[in-house]
Amino acid sequence: MGILLVAACVILAGCGGRRGGNIAYDPAGFVAPDAPDLPIGNLEYRLGVGDVVSIYVFKVDTLSGDQTIDAVGRINLPLVGPVSAAGRTTGEFEDDLERVLGAKYLTAPKIAVTLKSAAQRIVTVEGSVLQPGLYPIGAPTSLLKTIAMARGTAPEANARRVVVFRHIDGQRMAAAFDLKSIRRGESPDPIIYADDIVVVDGSSTSKTLNTVLQTLPFVTLFRPF
């Protein structure tokens, strides 16, 4: 607990509308996150936009293969056309396909559906923003767009210090970014990935960052030395 409190103090050092703290700004090692584990073992996982499923139709190779669920939650199956998939478990989707193909094209079809890759779709935005919360993203986005999803920074926000937490090489990493410099075009707008946690500094942020630090199993701070 003492270590967590020290880390919280390190992060929170330097409030008052300026850069500060021992988290490095835009470090080179803050790369894309680790690939997520597939929730294949979770029978209740609901398919969503961007997920890739492998469809195997017994003895019908032309109907078998990988399919990506499109922006409206469907896959395009040969002979049949668009079939809704989003919101269904793989088992439910198998039943749907067997019913559709069995109605017109095949006699008692046997179909297996497995999740090949899952598109993570949530980014967490906390701290001094107008609407903190969990926000869905279909693909990697930018920090500015992420803050915009949370309705922008709050009046008391320190826009010069935004901390992003990310899982890299098996550890939780943190990096700081300066929104003012980004908005002026002086610094690049970093990419934000699903499962990132974005915390905007400000006078009311101490409790939020403390909670984040206690929730995460381990945090490695990028230091400028």
Coordinates of N, CA and C in Angstrom, one line a residue:
M1 N 0.8 -1.2 0.0 CA 0.0 0.0 0.0 C 0.9 1.3 0.0
G2 N 2.0 1.2 0.8 CA 2.9 2.4 0.8 C 3.4 2.7 -0.6
I3 N 3.8 1.6 -1.3 CA 4.4 1.9 -2.7 C 3.3 2.5 -3.5
L4 N 2.1 2.1 -3.5 CA 1.0 2.7 -4.3 C 0.8 4.2 -3.9
L5 N 0.9 4.5 -2.7 CA 0.8 5.9 -2.3 C 1.9 6.8 -2.8
V6 N 3.1 6.2 -2.7 CA 4.3 6.9 -3.3 C 4.1 7.2 -4.7
A7 N 3.7 6.1 -5.5 CA 3.4 6.2 -6.9 C 2.4 7.3 -7.2
A8 N 1.3 7.3 -6.4 CA 0.3 8.3 -6.6 C 0.9 9.7 -6.4
C9 N 1.7 9.9 -5.4 CA 2.3 11.2 -5.2 C 3.2 11.6 -6.4
V10 N 3.9 10.6 -6.9 CA 4.8 10.9 -8.1 C 4.0 11.3 -9.3
I11 N 2.8 10.6 -9.5 CA 2.0 11.0 -10.6 C 1.3 12.4 -10.4
L12 N 0.9 12.7 -9.2 CA 0.2 13.9 -8.9 C 1.1 15.1 -8.7
A13 N 2.4 14.9 -8.6 CA 3.3 16.0 -8.5 C 3.3 16.9 -9.7
G14 N 3.1 18.1 -9.6 CA 3.1 19.0 -10.8 C 1.7 19.5 -11.3
C15 N 0.8 19.7 -10.3 CA -0.6 20.2 -10.8 C -0.4 21.7 -11.0
G16 N -1.6 22.3 -11.3 CA -1.6 23.7 -11.5 C -1.4 24.1 -12.9
G17 N -1.9 23.4 -13.9 CA -1.8 23.8 -15.3 C -0.5 23.8 -15.9
R18 N 0.4 22.8 -15.5 CA 1.7 22.7 -16.1 C 2.1 21.3 -16.2
R19 N 3.2 21.0 -16.9 CA 3.7 19.7 -16.9 C 4.4 19.4 -15.6
G20 N 4.5 18.1 -15.3 CA 5.2 17.7 -14.0 C 5.1 16.2 -13.8
G21 N 5.7 15.8 -12.7 CA 5.7 14.4 -12.3 C 6.9 13.6 -13.0
N22 N 7.0 12.4 -12.6 CA 8.1 11.5 -13.1 C 7.7 10.6 -14.2
I23 N 6.5 10.8 -14.8 CA 6.1 10.0 -15.9 C 6.5 10.7 -17.2
A24 N 7.3 10.1 -18.0 CA 7.9 10.7 -19.2 C 6.8 11.1 -20.2
Y25 N 7.0 12.2 -20.9 CA 6.1 12.6 -21.9 C 6.4 12.0 -23.2
D26 N 5.3 11.3 -23.8 CA 5.4 10.7 -25.1 C 6.7 9.9 -25.3
P27 N 6.9 8.9 -24.4 CA 8.2 8.1 -24.5 C 8.1 7.2 -25.7
A28 N 9.3 6.9 -26.3 CA 9.4 6.1 -27.5 C 9.0 4.6 -27.2
G29 N 9.1 4.2 -26.0 CA 8.7 2.8 -25.6 C 7.3 2.6 -25.4
F30 N 6.5 3.6 -25.6 CA 5.0 3.5 -25.3 C 4.4 3.1 -26.7
V31 N 4.5 1.8 -27.0 CA 4.0 1.3 -28.3 C 2.6 0.7 -28.2
A32 N 2.2 0.0 -29.2 CA 0.9 -0.6 -29.2 C 0.8 -1.7 -28.1
P33 N -0.3 -1.9 -27.6 CA -0.5 -2.8 -26.4 C -0.3 -4.3 -26.9
D34 N -0.2 -5.2 -25.9 CA -0.1 -6.6 -26.1 C -1.5 -7.0 -26.8
A35 N -1.4 -8.0 -27.6 CA -2.6 -8.6 -28.3 C -3.5 -9.2 -27.2
P36 N -4.8 -8.9 -27.3 CA -5.7 -9.5 -26.2 C -5.8 -11.0 -26.3
D37 N -6.1 -11.6 -25.2 CA -6.4 -13.0 -25.2 C -7.8 -13.2 -25.8
L38 N -7.9 -14.3 -26.6 CA -9.2 -14.6 -27.1 C -10.1 -15.1 -26.0
P39 N -11.4 -14.7 -26.0 CA -12.3 -15.2 -25.0 C -13.0 -16.5 -25.4
I40 N -12.2 -17.4 -26.1 CA -12.8 -18.6 -26.7 C -13.5 -19.4 -25.6
G41 N -12.9 -19.4 -24.4 CA -13.4 -20.3 -23.3 C -14.7 -19.7 -22.7
N42 N -15.0 -18.5 -23.0 CA -16.2 -17.9 -22.4 C -17.4 -18.1 -23.4
L43 N -18.2 -19.1 -23.0 CA -19.4 -19.4 -23.8 C -20.4 -18.3 -23.9
E44 N -20.3 -17.3 -23.0 CA -21.3 -16.2 -23.0 C -20.8 -15.0 -23.8
Y45 N -19.6 -15.1 -24.4 CA -19.1 -14.0 -25.2 C -20.0 -13.7 -26.3
R46 N -20.3 -12.4 -26.5 CA -21.2 -12.0 -27.5 C -20.4 -11.4 -28.7
L47 N -20.6 -11.8 -29.9 CA -19.9 -11.4 -31.0 C -20.2 -9.9 -31.3
G48 N -19.3 -9.2 -31.8 CA -19.5 -7.8 -32.1 C -18.8 -7.3 -33.4
V49 N -19.0 -6.1 -33.7 CA -18.4 -5.5 -35.0 C -16.9 -5.6 -34.9
G50 N -16.3 -6.1 -36.0 CA -14.9 -6.2 -36.1 C -14.3 -7.6 -35.7
D51 N -15.1 -8.4 -35.0 CA -14.7 -9.8 -34.7 C -14.6 -10.6 -35.9
V52 N -13.6 -11.5 -35.9 CA -13.4 -12.4 -37.0 C -13.8 -13.8 -36.6
V53 N -14.7 -14.5 -37.3 CA -15.2 -15.8 -37.0 C -14.8 -16.8 -38.1
S54 N -14.5 -18.0 -37.7 CA -14.2 -19.1 -38.6 C -15.5 -19.9 -38.7
I55 N -16.0 -20.1 -39.9 CA -17.2 -20.9 -40.1 C -16.9 -22.1 -40.9
Y56 N -17.2 -23.3 -40.4 CA -17.0 -24.5 -41.1 C -18.3 -25.2 -41.3
V57 N -18.7 -25.4 -42.6 CA -19.9 -26.1 -43.0 C -19.5 -27.5 -43.4
F58 N -19.9 -28.5 -42.7 CA -19.5 -29.9 -42.9 C -19.8 -30.3 -44.4
K59 N -18.7 -30.7 -45.1 CA -18.7 -31.2 -46.4 C -19.0 -30.1 -47.5
V60 N -19.0 -28.8 -47.1 CA -19.3 -27.8 -48.1 C -18.2 -26.7 -47.9
D61 N -17.1 -26.9 -48.6 CA -16.0 -26.0 -48.5 C -16.3 -24.6 -49.0
T62 N -17.2 -24.5 -50.0 CA -17.4 -23.2 -50.6 C -18.2 -22.2 -49.6
L63 N -18.8 -22.8 -48.6 CA -19.4 -22.0 -47.6 C -18.6 -21.8 -46.3
S64 N -17.4 -22.5 -46.3 CA -16.6 -22.4 -45.1 C -15.5 -21.3 -45.3
G65 N -15.0 -20.8 -44.2 CA -13.9 -19.8 -44.2 C -14.1 -18.8 -43.1
D66 N -13.2 -17.8 -43.1 CA -13.2 -16.7 -42.1 C -14.0 -15.6 -42.6
Q67 N -14.8 -15.0 -41.7 CA -15.6 -13.9 -42.0 C -15.4 -12.8 -40.9
T68 N -15.4 -11.5 -41.3 CA -15.3 -10.4 -40.4 C -16.7 -9.8 -40.3
I69 N -17.1 -9.6 -39.1 CA -18.4 -9.0 -38.8 C -18.4 -7.5 -39.2
D70 N -19.2 -7.1 -40.1 CA -19.1 -5.7 -40.6 C -19.7 -4.6 -39.7
A71 N -19.7 -3.4 -40.2 CA -20.1 -2.3 -39.3 C -21.5 -2.3 -38.9
V72 N -22.4 -3.0 -39.5 CA -23.7 -3.1 -39.1 C -24.0 -4.5 -38.4
G73 N -23.0 -5.2 -38.1 CA -23.1 -6.4 -37.3 C -23.5 -7.7 -38.1
R74 N -23.1 -7.7 -39.4 CA -23.5 -8.9 -40.2 C -22.2 -9.5 -40.9
I75 N -22.4 -10.8 -41.3 CA -21.4 -11.4 -42.2 C -22.1 -11.7 -43.5
N76 N -21.4 -11.8 -44.6 CA -22.0 -12.0 -45.9 C -21.6 -13.4 -46.3
L77 N -22.6 -14.3 -46.2 CA -22.4 -15.8 -46.5 C -22.8 -16.1 -47.9
P78 N -21.9 -16.8 -48.7 CA -22.3 -17.2 -50.1 C -23.6 -17.9 -50.1
L79 N -24.4 -17.7 -51.2 CA -25.7 -18.2 -51.4 C -26.8 -17.5 -50.6
V80 N -26.5 -17.2 -49.3 CA -27.5 -16.7 -48.4 C -27.5 -15.1 -48.4
G81 N -26.3 -14.5 -48.4 CA -26.2 -13.1 -48.3 C -25.9 -12.7 -46.9
P82 N -26.3 -11.4 -46.5 CA -26.1 -10.9 -45.1 C -26.8 -11.7 -44.1
V83 N -26.1 -12.0 -43.0 CA -26.7 -12.7 -41.8 C -26.2 -12.0 -40.6
S84 N -27.2 -11.6 -39.7 CA -26.8 -10.9 -38.5 C -26.0 -11.8 -37.5
A85 N -25.0 -11.2 -37.0 CA -24.1 -12.0 -36.1 C -23.8 -11.3 -34.8
A86 N -23.8 -9.9 -34.8 CA -23.5 -9.2 -33.6 C -24.5 -9.4 -32.5
G87 N -24.0 -9.6 -31.3 CA -24.9 -9.9 -30.2 C -25.2 -11.3 -29.9
R88 N -24.7 -12.2 -30.8 CA -25.0 -13.6 -30.6 C -23.7 -14.3 -30.1
T89 N -23.9 -15.4 -29.3 CA -22.8 -16.2 -29.0 C -22.5 -17.1 -30.2
T90 N -21.3 -17.7 -30.2 CA -20.9 -18.6 -31.3 C -21.9 -19.7 -31.4
G91 N -22.4 -20.3 -30.3 CA -23.4 -21.4 -30.4 C -24.7 -20.9 -31.0
E92 N -25.2 -19.7 -30.6 CA -26.4 -19.2 -31.1 C -26.3 -18.9 -32.6
F93 N -25.1 -18.4 -33.0 CA -24.8 -18.1 -34.4 C -24.8 -19.4 -35.2
E94 N -24.2 -20.4 -34.7 CA -24.3 -21.7 -35.4 C -25.7 -22.1 -35.6
D95 N -26.6 -22.0 -34.6 CA -28.0 -22.4 -34.8 C -28.7 -21.5 -35.9
D96 N -28.3 -20.2 -35.9 CA -28.9 -19.4 -36.9 C -28.5 -19.8 -38.3
L97 N -27.2 -20.1 -38.5 CA -26.8 -20.5 -39.8 C -27.4 -21.8 -40.2
E98 N -27.4 -22.7 -39.3 CA -28.0 -24.0 -39.6 C -29.5 -23.9 -40.0
R99 N -30.2 -23.0 -39.4 CA -31.6 -22.8 -39.7 C -31.8 -22.1 -41.1
V100 N -30.9 -21.1 -41.3 CA -31.0 -20.4 -42.6 C -30.6 -21.3 -43.8
L101 N -29.5 -22.0 -43.6 CA -29.1 -22.9 -44.7 C -30.0 -24.1 -44.9
G102 N -30.5 -24.6 -43.8 CA -31.4 -25.7 -43.9 C -32.8 -25.4 -44.5
A103 N -33.2 -24.1 -44.4 CA -34.5 -23.8 -45.0 C -34.5 -23.9 -46.5
K104 N -33.4 -23.6 -47.2 CA -33.4 -23.6 -48.6 C -32.3 -24.3 -49.4
Y105 N -31.2 -24.5 -48.7 CA -30.0 -24.9 -49.5 C -29.5 -26.3 -49.1
L106 N -29.5 -26.7 -47.8 CA -28.9 -27.9 -47.4 C -29.8 -28.7 -46.5
T107 N -29.6 -30.0 -46.6 CA -30.4 -30.9 -45.7 C -29.7 -31.2 -44.4
A108 N -30.3 -30.8 -43.3 CA -29.7 -31.0 -42.0 C -28.2 -30.6 -41.9
P109 N -27.9 -29.3 -42.2 CA -26.5 -28.9 -42.3 C -25.8 -28.9 -40.9
K110 N -24.5 -29.2 -40.9 CA -23.8 -29.2 -39.6 C -22.7 -28.1 -39.7
I111 N -22.8 -27.2 -38.8 CA -22.0 -26.0 -38.9 C -21.3 -25.8 -37.5
A112 N -20.0 -25.4 -37.6 CA -19.2 -25.0 -36.4 C -18.7 -23.6 -36.6
V113 N -18.9 -22.8 -35.6 CA -18.4 -21.4 -35.6 C -17.5 -21.2 -34.4
T114 N -16.3 -20.7 -34.7 CA -15.3 -20.4 -33.6 C -14.8 -18.9 -33.8
L115 N -14.5 -18.3 -32.7 CA -14.0 -16.9 -32.7 C -12.5 -17.0 -33.0
K116 N -12.1 -16.3 -34.1 CA -10.7 -16.3 -34.5 C -10.0 -15.1 -33.9
S117 N -10.6 -14.0 -33.9 CA -10.0 -12.8 -33.3 C -11.1 -11.9 -32.8
A118 N -10.9 -11.3 -31.6 CA -11.9 -10.5 -31.0 C -11.4 -9.0 -31.1
A119 N -12.3 -8.2 -31.5 CA -12.0 -6.7 -31.6 C -12.4 -6.1 -30.3
Q120 N -11.4 -5.7 -29.5 CA -11.7 -5.0 -28.3 C -12.2 -3.6 -28.6
R121 N -13.2 -3.2 -27.8 CA -14.0 -2.0 -28.2 C -14.2 -1.0 -27.1
I122 N -13.4 -1.0 -26.0 CA -13.7 -0.1 -24.9 C -12.4 0.6 -24.5
V123 N -12.5 1.9 -24.3 CA -11.5 2.7 -23.7 C -12.1 3.5 -22.5
T124 N -11.3 3.6 -21.5 CA -11.7 4.2 -20.2 C -11.2 5.6 -20.1
V125 N -12.1 6.6 -19.9 CA -11.6 8.0 -19.8 C -12.1 8.5 -18.4
E126 N -11.1 8.9 -17.6 CA -11.4 9.4 -16.2 C -10.7 10.7 -15.9
G127 N -10.9 11.2 -14.7 CA -10.3 12.4 -14.3 C -11.1 13.7 -14.6
S128 N -10.4 14.7 -15.0 CA -11.0 16.0 -15.2 C -11.6 16.2 -16.6
V129 N -12.6 15.4 -16.9 CA -13.3 15.5 -18.2 C -14.8 15.7 -17.8
L130 N -15.6 16.2 -18.8 CA -17.0 16.5 -18.5 C -17.8 15.3 -18.3
Q131 N -17.5 14.1 -19.0 CA -18.3 12.9 -18.9 C -17.4 11.7 -18.8
P132 N -16.8 11.4 -17.6 CA -16.0 10.2 -17.5 C -16.8 8.9 -17.8
G133 N -16.1 7.9 -18.2 CA -16.8 6.6 -18.4 C -16.1 5.7 -19.4
L134 N -16.8 4.7 -19.8 CA -16.3 3.7 -20.7 C -16.9 4.0 -22.1
Y135 N -16.0 4.0 -23.1 CA -16.4 4.4 -24.5 C -16.0 3.4 -25.5
P136 N -17.0 3.0 -26.3 CA -16.7 1.9 -27.4 C -15.8 2.6 -28.5
I137 N -14.9 1.8 -29.0 CA -14.1 2.2 -30.2 C -14.0 1.0 -31.1
G138 N -14.3 1.2 -32.3 CA -14.2 0.1 -33.3 C -12.8 -0.1 -33.8
A139 N -11.9 0.9 -33.7 CA -10.5 0.8 -34.1 C -9.7 1.8 -33.3
P140 N -8.4 1.7 -33.4 CA -7.6 2.6 -32.7 C -7.9 4.1 -33.1
T141 N -7.9 5.0 -32.1 CA -8.2 6.4 -32.4 C -7.1 7.3 -31.9
S142 N -7.4 8.6 -31.8 CA -6.4 9.5 -31.3 C -6.7 10.0 -29.9
L143 N -5.8 10.6 -29.2 CA -6.0 11.1 -27.9 C -7.1 12.2 -27.9
L144 N -6.9 13.1 -28.9 CA -7.9 14.2 -28.9 C -9.3 13.7 -29.2
K145 N -9.5 12.7 -30.0 CA -10.8 12.2 -30.3 C -11.3 11.4 -29.1
T146 N -10.4 10.8 -28.3 CA -10.9 10.1 -27.1 C -11.4 11.1 -26.1
I147 N -10.7 12.2 -25.9 CA -11.1 13.2 -25.0 C -12.4 13.8 -25.4
A148 N -12.6 14.0 -26.7 CA -13.9 14.5 -27.3 C -15.0 13.6 -27.0
M149 N -14.8 12.3 -27.0 CA -15.9 11.3 -26.6 C -16.4 11.6 -25.2
A150 N -15.5 12.0 -24.3 CA -15.8 12.3 -22.9 C -16.3 13.7 -22.8
R151 N -16.7 14.4 -23.9 CA -17.2 15.7 -23.9 C -16.2 16.8 -23.6
G152 N -14.9 16.5 -23.7 CA -13.9 17.5 -23.5 C -13.4 17.6 -22.1
T153 N -12.4 18.4 -21.9 CA -11.9 18.6 -20.5 C -12.7 19.5 -19.7
A154 N -12.7 19.2 -18.4 CA -13.5 20.0 -17.4 C -12.8 21.4 -17.2
P155 N -13.5 22.4 -16.6 CA -12.9 23.7 -16.4 C -11.6 23.6 -15.5
E156 N -11.6 22.7 -14.5 CA -10.4 22.6 -13.6 C -9.3 21.8 -14.2
A157 N -9.4 21.3 -15.4 CA -8.5 20.3 -15.9 C -7.1 20.9 -16.2
N158 N -6.1 20.2 -16.0 CA -4.7 20.5 -16.4 C -4.4 19.8 -17.7
A159 N -4.7 20.5 -18.8 CA -4.6 19.9 -20.1 C -3.2 19.6 -20.5
R160 N -2.2 20.1 -19.7 CA -0.8 19.9 -20.1 C -0.3 18.5 -19.5
R161 N -1.2 17.8 -18.8 CA -0.8 16.5 -18.2 C -1.9 15.5 -18.3
V162 N -1.9 14.7 -19.3 CA -2.8 13.6 -19.4 C -2.1 12.3 -19.4
V163 N -2.5 11.4 -18.5 CA -1.7 10.1 -18.3 C -2.5 9.0 -19.0
V164 N -1.8 8.2 -19.8 CA -2.4 7.0 -20.4 C -1.8 5.7 -19.9
F165 N -2.6 4.8 -19.4 CA -2.1 3.5 -18.9 C -2.4 2.5 -19.9
R166 N -1.4 1.6 -20.1 CA -1.5 0.6 -21.2 C -0.7 -0.7 -20.8
H167 N -1.1 -1.8 -21.3 CA -0.5 -3.1 -21.0 C 0.5 -3.4 -22.1
I168 N 1.8 -3.4 -21.8 CA 2.9 -3.6 -22.8 C 3.9 -4.6 -22.3
D169 N 4.2 -5.6 -23.1 CA 5.1 -6.6 -22.7 C 4.9 -7.2 -21.3
G170 N 3.6 -7.5 -21.0 CA 3.2 -8.1 -19.8 C 3.2 -7.2 -18.6
Q171 N 3.4 -5.9 -18.8 CA 3.3 -5.0 -17.6 C 2.4 -3.8 -17.9
R172 N 1.9 -3.2 -16.9 CA 1.1 -2.0 -17.1 C 2.1 -0.8 -17.1
M173 N 2.1 0.0 -18.3 CA 2.9 1.1 -18.5 C 2.1 2.4 -18.4
A174 N 2.8 3.5 -18.2 CA 2.1 4.8 -18.1 C 2.9 5.8 -18.9
A175 N 2.3 6.7 -19.6 CA 3.0 7.8 -20.3 C 2.1 9.0 -20.2
A176 N 2.8 10.2 -20.2 CA 2.1 11.5 -20.1 C 2.1 12.2 -21.4
F177 N 1.0 13.0 -21.6 CA 0.9 13.8 -22.9 C 0.4 15.2 -22.6
D178 N 0.8 16.1 -23.4 CA 0.4 17.5 -23.3 C -0.7 17.9 -24.3
L179 N -1.9 18.0 -23.9 CA -3.0 18.3 -24.8 C -2.8 19.6 -25.5
K180 N -2.3 20.6 -24.7 CA -2.2 21.9 -25.3 C -1.2 21.9 -26.5
S181 N -0.1 21.2 -26.3 CA 0.9 21.1 -27.4 C 0.4 20.4 -28.5
I182 N -0.4 19.3 -28.3 CA -1.0 18.6 -29.4 C -2.0 19.4 -30.1
R183 N -2.8 20.2 -29.4 CA -3.8 21.0 -30.1 C -3.2 22.1 -30.9
R184 N -2.0 22.6 -30.5 CA -1.3 23.6 -31.3 C -0.5 23.0 -32.4
G185 N -0.4 21.7 -32.5 CA 0.3 21.0 -33.6 C 1.8 20.9 -33.3
E186 N 2.2 21.2 -32.0 CA 3.6 21.1 -31.6 C 4.0 19.7 -31.3
S187 N 3.1 18.9 -30.9 CA 3.4 17.5 -30.6 C 2.4 16.6 -31.3
P188 N 2.8 15.4 -31.7 CA 1.9 14.5 -32.4 C 0.7 14.0 -31.5
D189 N -0.4 13.8 -32.1 CA -1.6 13.3 -31.4 C -1.4 11.8 -31.3
P190 N -1.2 11.2 -30.1 CA -0.9 9.8 -30.0 C -2.1 8.9 -30.2
I191 N -1.8 7.7 -30.6 CA -2.8 6.7 -30.9 C -3.3 6.1 -29.6
I192 N -4.6 6.0 -29.4 CA -5.2 5.4 -28.2 C -5.9 4.1 -28.7
Y193 N -5.6 3.0 -27.9 CA -6.1 1.7 -28.2 C -7.2 1.2 -27.2
A194 N -8.0 0.3 -27.7 CA -9.0 -0.3 -26.8 C -8.2 -0.9 -25.6
D195 N -8.8 -0.8 -24.4 CA -8.3 -1.2 -23.1 C -7.4 -0.2 -22.5
D196 N -7.1 0.9 -23.2 CA -6.3 2.0 -22.6 C -7.1 2.6 -21.5
I197 N -6.4 3.2 -20.5 CA -7.1 4.0 -19.5 C -6.5 5.4 -19.6
V198 N -7.3 6.4 -19.9 CA -6.9 7.8 -20.0 C -7.4 8.6 -18.9
V199 N -6.4 9.3 -18.2 CA -6.8 10.1 -17.0 C -6.3 11.5 -17.2
V200 N -7.2 12.5 -17.2 CA -6.8 13.9 -17.3 C -6.6 14.5 -16.0
D201 N -5.4 15.1 -15.8 CA -5.0 15.7 -14.5 C -5.9 16.9 -14.2
G202 N -6.0 17.2 -12.9 CA -6.8 18.4 -12.5 C -7.0 18.4 -11.0
S203 N -7.7 19.4 -10.5 CA -7.8 19.6 -9.0 C -8.6 18.4 -8.4
S204 N -9.4 17.8 -9.1 CA -10.3 16.7 -8.6 C -9.8 15.3 -9.0
T205 N -8.6 15.2 -9.5 CA -8.1 13.9 -10.1 C -7.4 13.0 -9.1
S206 N -7.0 13.5 -8.0 CA -6.1 12.8 -7.1 C -6.8 11.4 -6.7
K207 N -8.1 11.5 -6.3 CA -8.8 10.3 -5.9 C -8.9 9.3 -7.1
T208 N -9.1 9.8 -8.3 CA -9.2 8.9 -9.5 C -7.9 8.2 -9.8
L209 N -6.8 8.9 -9.8 CA -5.5 8.3 -10.0 C -5.2 7.3 -8.9
N210 N -5.5 7.6 -7.7 CA -5.3 6.7 -6.6 C -6.0 5.4 -6.8
T211 N -7.3 5.5 -7.2 CA -8.1 4.3 -7.5 C -7.6 3.5 -8.6
V212 N -7.1 4.2 -9.7 CA -6.5 3.4 -10.8 C -5.3 2.6 -10.4
L213 N -4.4 3.3 -9.6 CA -3.2 2.6 -9.2 C -3.5 1.4 -8.3
Q214 N -4.6 1.5 -7.5 CA -4.9 0.4 -6.6 C -5.6 -0.7 -7.4
T215 N -6.3 -0.4 -8.5 CA -7.0 -1.4 -9.3 C -6.1 -2.2 -10.1
L216 N -5.1 -1.5 -10.7 CA -4.2 -2.2 -11.6 C -3.2 -3.1 -10.8
P217 N -2.9 -4.3 -11.4 CA -2.0 -5.2 -10.6 C -0.6 -4.7 -10.5
F218 N -0.1 -3.9 -11.4 CA 1.2 -3.3 -11.3 C 1.4 -2.2 -12.4
V219 N 2.1 -1.2 -12.0 CA 2.3 -0.1 -12.9 C 3.8 0.2 -13.0
T220 N 4.3 0.2 -14.2 CA 5.6 0.6 -14.5 C 5.6 2.1 -15.0
L221 N 6.3 3.0 -14.3 CA 6.3 4.4 -14.8 C 7.4 4.6 -15.7
F222 N 7.2 5.2 -16.8 CA 8.3 5.7 -17.7 C 8.9 6.9 -17.0
R223 N 10.1 6.9 -16.8 CA 10.8 8.0 -16.1 C 11.7 8.7 -17.1
P224 N 11.9 10.0 -17.0 CA 12.8 10.7 -17.9 C 14.2 10.6 -17.6
F225 N 14.6 9.6 -16.8 CA 16.0 9.4 -16.5 C 16.4 8.0 -16.4

